[in-house]
Amino acid sequence: MVTRPEPDTQPLTAKGQATRERIVHAAAELMFRHGVAGTSTPAIRDAAGVSSSQIYHYFADKEALTRAVIEYETRRIVGAHEQLLLRLDSLAALRAWRDVVVRTVRGTHYAGGCPLGSLSSELAEHDPDAREALAAGFTRWSGAIRDGLRHMIEHDVLRADADADKLSLAMLAALQGGLLLTQAQRDCAALEAALDTMIERIEQYAVGSAG
Amino acid sequence: MVTRPEPDTQPLTAKGQATRERIVHAAAELMFRHGVAGTSTPAIRDAAGVSSSQIYHYFADKEALTRAVIEYETRRIVGAHEQLLLRLDSLAALRAWRDVVVRTVRGTHYAGGCPLGSLSSELAEHDPDAREALAAGFTRWSGAIRDGLRHMIEHDVLRADADADKLSLAMLAALQGGLLLTQAQRDCAALEAALDTMIERIEQYAVGSAG
């Protein structure tokens, strides 16, 4: 995709919004399957059922479309985790979140990895804007885990000396690394071991635990 | 790179071995910087200072060269970790391994991520042979961590109820996820949090600890 003049910046009509979303969804699906480099404008055009000029109307270039895909995947994935983590009020609820993650990955037969992790691995060194958008997505994600842990501290499930900032970063790293290993090994063992070990560490901050 | 006839399978001369290694080193460096899809035969040829026909003499196609790169990176990276982990005999030695990892990543200014992790993210869905080679590399890596933990159990540093298989998988996931987040966030916090939290979990199996 070559760079074109800036697209129309007027507010979108409902129909325009729907067309833009169809393009982003199609691009996200193709980029998840084939990577950003392996996704061409004609492929997006055919998958979205739009014309190339419609794509250029909404997105100045491939970088702009890629950023829209990052925002879409962040909303979709991190948004879903936020729903699960927002009101964590017990260790059982934390384990239920873990079970949803593992069940979702099993449902994909371990294929694909995490869309945000894969985009980050492909783009971090070549597209600084994409890297920053992905970093912001990961920060929002660990923030959701942190808020869940803080909620547990406020509700006297975890002791106040539990470092929610550190544990949430560690949990997100365990999740991302577990997804990466699961993708390579076609086996959920590393993901389960990583999440379970992190939860065991958190359990040692349970109120009443010796720590 | 197009598929060519099978290359010569005669044992290599010392000079042939050196040329082959120069090609693999150049390809590994380029693939680390630009990904496999972003690395062309002419670029490898120029970086290695060889002719295209020399590349085709040693490697039937790009897939074969990519597999040689995976083997090279596995030997280089996992081999280095094996040296550090082989004779772990104290929690201090485990923390020293963690410090080497963090220092190495700081030395790269957080750029690049893990070559094996990046290759896996790019290739796992499109090149089954590469995926299997990467899975084997990760298994060797977690095996090195597991052997280090077992060594600590045998030397009464850790209790026998420490699950070395599970903890080593979890540690490798934490390391891979920490490296991925560090690459996106240009900040070592997630890597340090992940490794430290895993080590804290392992410390709870220290002989004399309540567990």
Coordinates of N, CA, C and O in Angstrom, one line a residue, chain B residues 127-196:
Chain B
D127 N 4.8 -22.6 8.8 CA 6.0 -23.5 8.5 C 6.0 -24.6 9.6 O 6.7 -24.4 10.6
P128 N 5.3 -25.7 9.3 CA 5.2 -26.7 10.4 C 6.6 -27.3 10.8 O 6.8 -27.5 12.0
D129 N 7.5 -27.4 9.9 CA 8.8 -27.9 10.3 C 9.5 -26.9 11.2 O 10.2 -27.3 12.2
A130 N 9.4 -25.6 10.9 CA 10.0 -24.6 11.7 C 9.4 -24.6 13.1 O 10.0 -24.5 14.1
R131 N 8.0 -24.7 13.1 CA 7.3 -24.8 14.4 C 7.9 -25.9 15.2 O 8.1 -25.7 16.4
E132 N 8.0 -27.1 14.6 CA 8.5 -28.2 15.4 C 9.9 -28.0 15.9 O 10.3 -28.4 17.0
A133 N 10.8 -27.4 15.1 CA 12.2 -27.1 15.5 C 12.2 -26.1 16.6 O 13.0 -26.3 17.6
L134 N 11.3 -25.1 16.6 CA 11.2 -24.1 17.6 C 10.7 -24.7 18.9 O 11.2 -24.4 20.0
A135 N 9.6 -25.6 18.8 CA 9.1 -26.3 19.9 C 10.2 -27.1 20.6 O 10.3 -27.1 21.8
A136 N 11.0 -27.8 19.8 CA 12.1 -28.6 20.4 C 13.1 -27.7 21.1 O 13.7 -28.0 22.1
G137 N 13.4 -26.5 20.5 CA 14.3 -25.5 21.1 C 13.8 -25.1 22.5 O 14.5 -25.0 23.5
F138 N 12.5 -24.8 22.5 CA 11.8 -24.3 23.8 C 11.9 -25.5 24.8 O 12.1 -25.3 26.0
T139 N 11.6 -26.7 24.4 CA 11.6 -27.9 25.3 C 13.1 -28.1 25.8 O 13.2 -28.3 27.0
R140 N 14.1 -27.9 25.0 CA 15.5 -28.0 25.5 C 15.7 -26.9 26.5 O 16.4 -27.1 27.6
W141 N 15.2 -25.7 26.3 CA 15.4 -24.5 27.2 C 14.7 -24.8 28.5 O 15.3 -24.6 29.6
S142 N 13.4 -25.2 28.5 CA 12.8 -25.5 29.8 C 13.4 -26.7 30.5 O 13.5 -26.7 31.7
G143 N 14.0 -27.6 29.7 CA 14.7 -28.7 30.2 C 15.9 -28.3 31.0 O 16.3 -28.9 32.0
A144 N 16.6 -27.3 30.5 CA 17.8 -26.8 31.2 C 17.4 -26.1 32.5 O 18.1 -26.3 33.5
I145 N 16.3 -25.4 32.5 CA 15.8 -24.8 33.8 C 15.4 -25.9 34.8 O 15.7 -25.9 35.9
R146 N 14.7 -26.9 34.2 CA 14.2 -28.1 35.0 C 15.4 -28.8 35.7 O 15.4 -29.1 36.9
D147 N 16.5 -29.0 34.8 CA 17.6 -29.7 35.4 C 18.3 -28.9 36.5 O 18.8 -29.5 37.4
G148 N 18.3 -27.6 36.3 CA 18.9 -26.7 37.3 C 18.1 -26.8 38.6 O 18.7 -27.0 39.7
L149 N 16.8 -26.8 38.5 CA 15.9 -27.0 39.7 C 16.1 -28.3 40.3 O 16.2 -28.5 41.6
R150 N 16.2 -29.4 39.5 CA 16.4 -30.7 40.0 C 17.7 -30.8 40.8 O 17.9 -31.5 41.8
H151 N 18.8 -30.2 40.2 CA 20.1 -30.1 40.9 C 20.0 -29.5 42.3 O 20.6 -30.0 43.2
M152 N 19.1 -28.5 42.4 CA 18.9 -27.8 43.7 C 18.1 -28.7 44.6 O 18.4 -28.7 45.8
I153 N 17.2 -29.5 44.1 CA 16.5 -30.5 44.9 C 17.5 -31.6 45.4 O 17.5 -31.9 46.6
E154 N 18.3 -32.1 44.5 CA 19.3 -33.1 44.9 C 20.3 -32.6 45.9 O 20.8 -33.4 46.7
H155 N 20.5 -31.3 45.9 CA 21.5 -30.8 46.8 C 20.8 -30.1 48.0 O 21.4 -29.3 48.7
D156 N 19.6 -30.5 48.3 CA 18.8 -30.1 49.5 C 18.7 -28.6 49.6 O 18.7 -28.1 50.7
V157 N 18.7 -27.9 48.5 CA 18.4 -26.5 48.5 C 16.9 -26.3 48.4 O 16.3 -25.5 49.1
L158 N 16.3 -27.1 47.5 CA 14.8 -27.1 47.4 C 14.2 -28.4 47.9 O 14.9 -29.4 47.8
R159 N 13.0 -28.3 48.5 CA 12.4 -29.6 48.9 C 12.0 -30.4 47.7 O 11.8 -29.9 46.6
A160 N 11.8 -31.7 48.0 CA 11.5 -32.7 46.9 C 10.1 -32.5 46.4 O 9.8 -33.0 45.3
D161 N 9.2 -31.8 47.1 CA 7.9 -31.5 46.6 C 7.8 -30.4 45.6 O 6.7 -30.1 45.0
A162 N 8.9 -29.7 45.3 CA 9.0 -28.7 44.2 C 8.8 -29.4 42.9 O 9.6 -30.4 42.6
D163 N 7.8 -29.0 42.1 CA 7.5 -29.6 40.8 C 8.4 -29.0 39.7 O 8.1 -28.0 39.1
A164 N 9.6 -29.6 39.5 CA 10.6 -29.0 38.6 C 10.1 -28.9 37.2 O 10.4 -27.9 36.5
D165 N 9.3 -29.8 36.7 CA 8.7 -29.8 35.4 C 7.8 -28.5 35.2 O 8.0 -27.8 34.3
K166 N 6.9 -28.4 36.1 CA 5.9 -27.3 36.1 C 6.6 -25.9 36.3 O 6.4 -25.0 35.5
L167 N 7.5 -25.9 37.3 CA 8.1 -24.6 37.5 C 9.0 -24.1 36.4 O 9.2 -22.9 36.1
S168 N 9.7 -25.1 35.7 CA 10.6 -24.7 34.6 C 9.8 -24.2 33.4 O 10.2 -23.3 32.7
L169 N 8.6 -24.9 33.1 CA 7.8 -24.4 32.0 C 7.3 -23.0 32.4 O 7.2 -22.1 31.5
A170 N 6.8 -22.8 33.6 CA 6.3 -21.5 34.0 C 7.4 -20.4 33.9 O 7.2 -19.3 33.5
M171 N 8.7 -20.8 34.3 CA 9.8 -19.8 34.3 C 10.1 -19.4 32.8 O 10.3 -18.3 32.5
L172 N 10.1 -20.4 31.9 CA 10.4 -20.1 30.5 C 9.2 -19.2 29.9 O 9.5 -18.3 29.2
A173 N 8.0 -19.5 30.3 CA 6.9 -18.6 29.8 C 7.1 -17.2 30.4 O 6.9 -16.2 29.6
A174 N 7.4 -17.1 31.6 CA 7.6 -15.8 32.2 C 8.8 -15.0 31.5 O 8.7 -13.8 31.2
L175 N 9.8 -15.8 31.2 CA 10.9 -15.2 30.5 C 10.5 -14.7 29.1 O 10.8 -13.6 28.7
Q176 N 9.8 -15.6 28.3 CA 9.4 -15.3 27.0 C 8.4 -14.1 27.0 O 8.6 -13.2 26.2
G177 N 7.5 -14.1 27.9 CA 6.5 -13.1 27.9 C 7.1 -11.8 28.4 O 6.8 -10.7 27.9
G178 N 8.0 -11.9 29.3 CA 8.8 -10.7 29.8 C 9.6 -10.1 28.7 O 9.6 -8.8 28.6
L179 N 10.2 -10.9 27.9 CA 11.0 -10.3 26.7 C 10.1 -9.7 25.7 O 10.4 -8.6 25.2
L180 N 8.9 -10.3 25.5 CA 8.0 -9.7 24.5 C 7.5 -8.4 25.0 O 7.4 -7.4 24.2
L181 N 7.1 -8.3 26.3 CA 6.6 -7.0 26.8 C 7.7 -6.0 26.9 O 7.4 -4.8 26.6
T182 N 8.9 -6.4 27.2 CA 10.0 -5.5 27.3 C 10.3 -4.9 25.9 O 10.6 -3.7 25.7
Q183 N 10.2 -5.7 24.8 CA 10.4 -5.2 23.5 C 9.3 -4.1 23.1 O 9.7 -3.1 22.5
A184 N 8.1 -4.4 23.5 CA 7.0 -3.4 23.2 C 7.1 -2.2 24.0 O 7.0 -1.0 23.5
Q185 N 7.4 -2.3 25.3 CA 7.4 -1.2 26.3 C 8.7 -0.5 26.4 O 8.8 0.5 27.1
R186 N 9.8 -1.0 25.8 CA 11.1 -0.4 26.0 C 11.4 -0.2 27.4 O 11.8 1.0 27.8
D187 N 11.2 -1.2 28.2 CA 11.3 -1.0 29.7 C 11.4 -2.4 30.2 O 10.7 -3.3 29.8
C188 N 12.2 -2.6 31.2 CA 12.5 -3.9 31.7 C 11.6 -4.4 32.8 O 11.7 -5.5 33.4
A189 N 10.6 -3.5 33.2 CA 9.8 -3.8 34.4 C 9.1 -5.1 34.3 O 9.0 -5.9 35.3
A190 N 8.4 -5.4 33.2 CA 7.6 -6.7 33.1 C 8.6 -7.9 33.2 O 8.2 -8.9 33.9
L191 N 9.7 -7.8 32.5 CA 10.7 -9.0 32.6 C 11.1 -9.2 34.0 O 11.1 -10.3 34.5
E192 N 11.5 -8.1 34.7 CA 12.0 -8.3 36.1 C 10.9 -8.8 37.0 O 11.1 -9.7 37.8
A193 N 9.7 -8.2 36.8 CA 8.5 -8.6 37.7 C 8.3 -10.1 37.5 O 8.0 -10.9 38.4
A194 N 8.3 -10.5 36.2 CA 8.0 -11.9 35.9 C 9.0 -12.9 36.5 O 8.7 -13.9 37.1
L195 N 10.3 -12.6 36.2 CA 11.3 -13.5 36.7 C 11.4 -13.5 38.3 O 11.5 -14.5 38.9
D196 N 11.2 -12.3 38.9 CA 11.3 -12.2 40.3 C 10.1 -12.9 41.0 O 10.3 -13.6 42.0

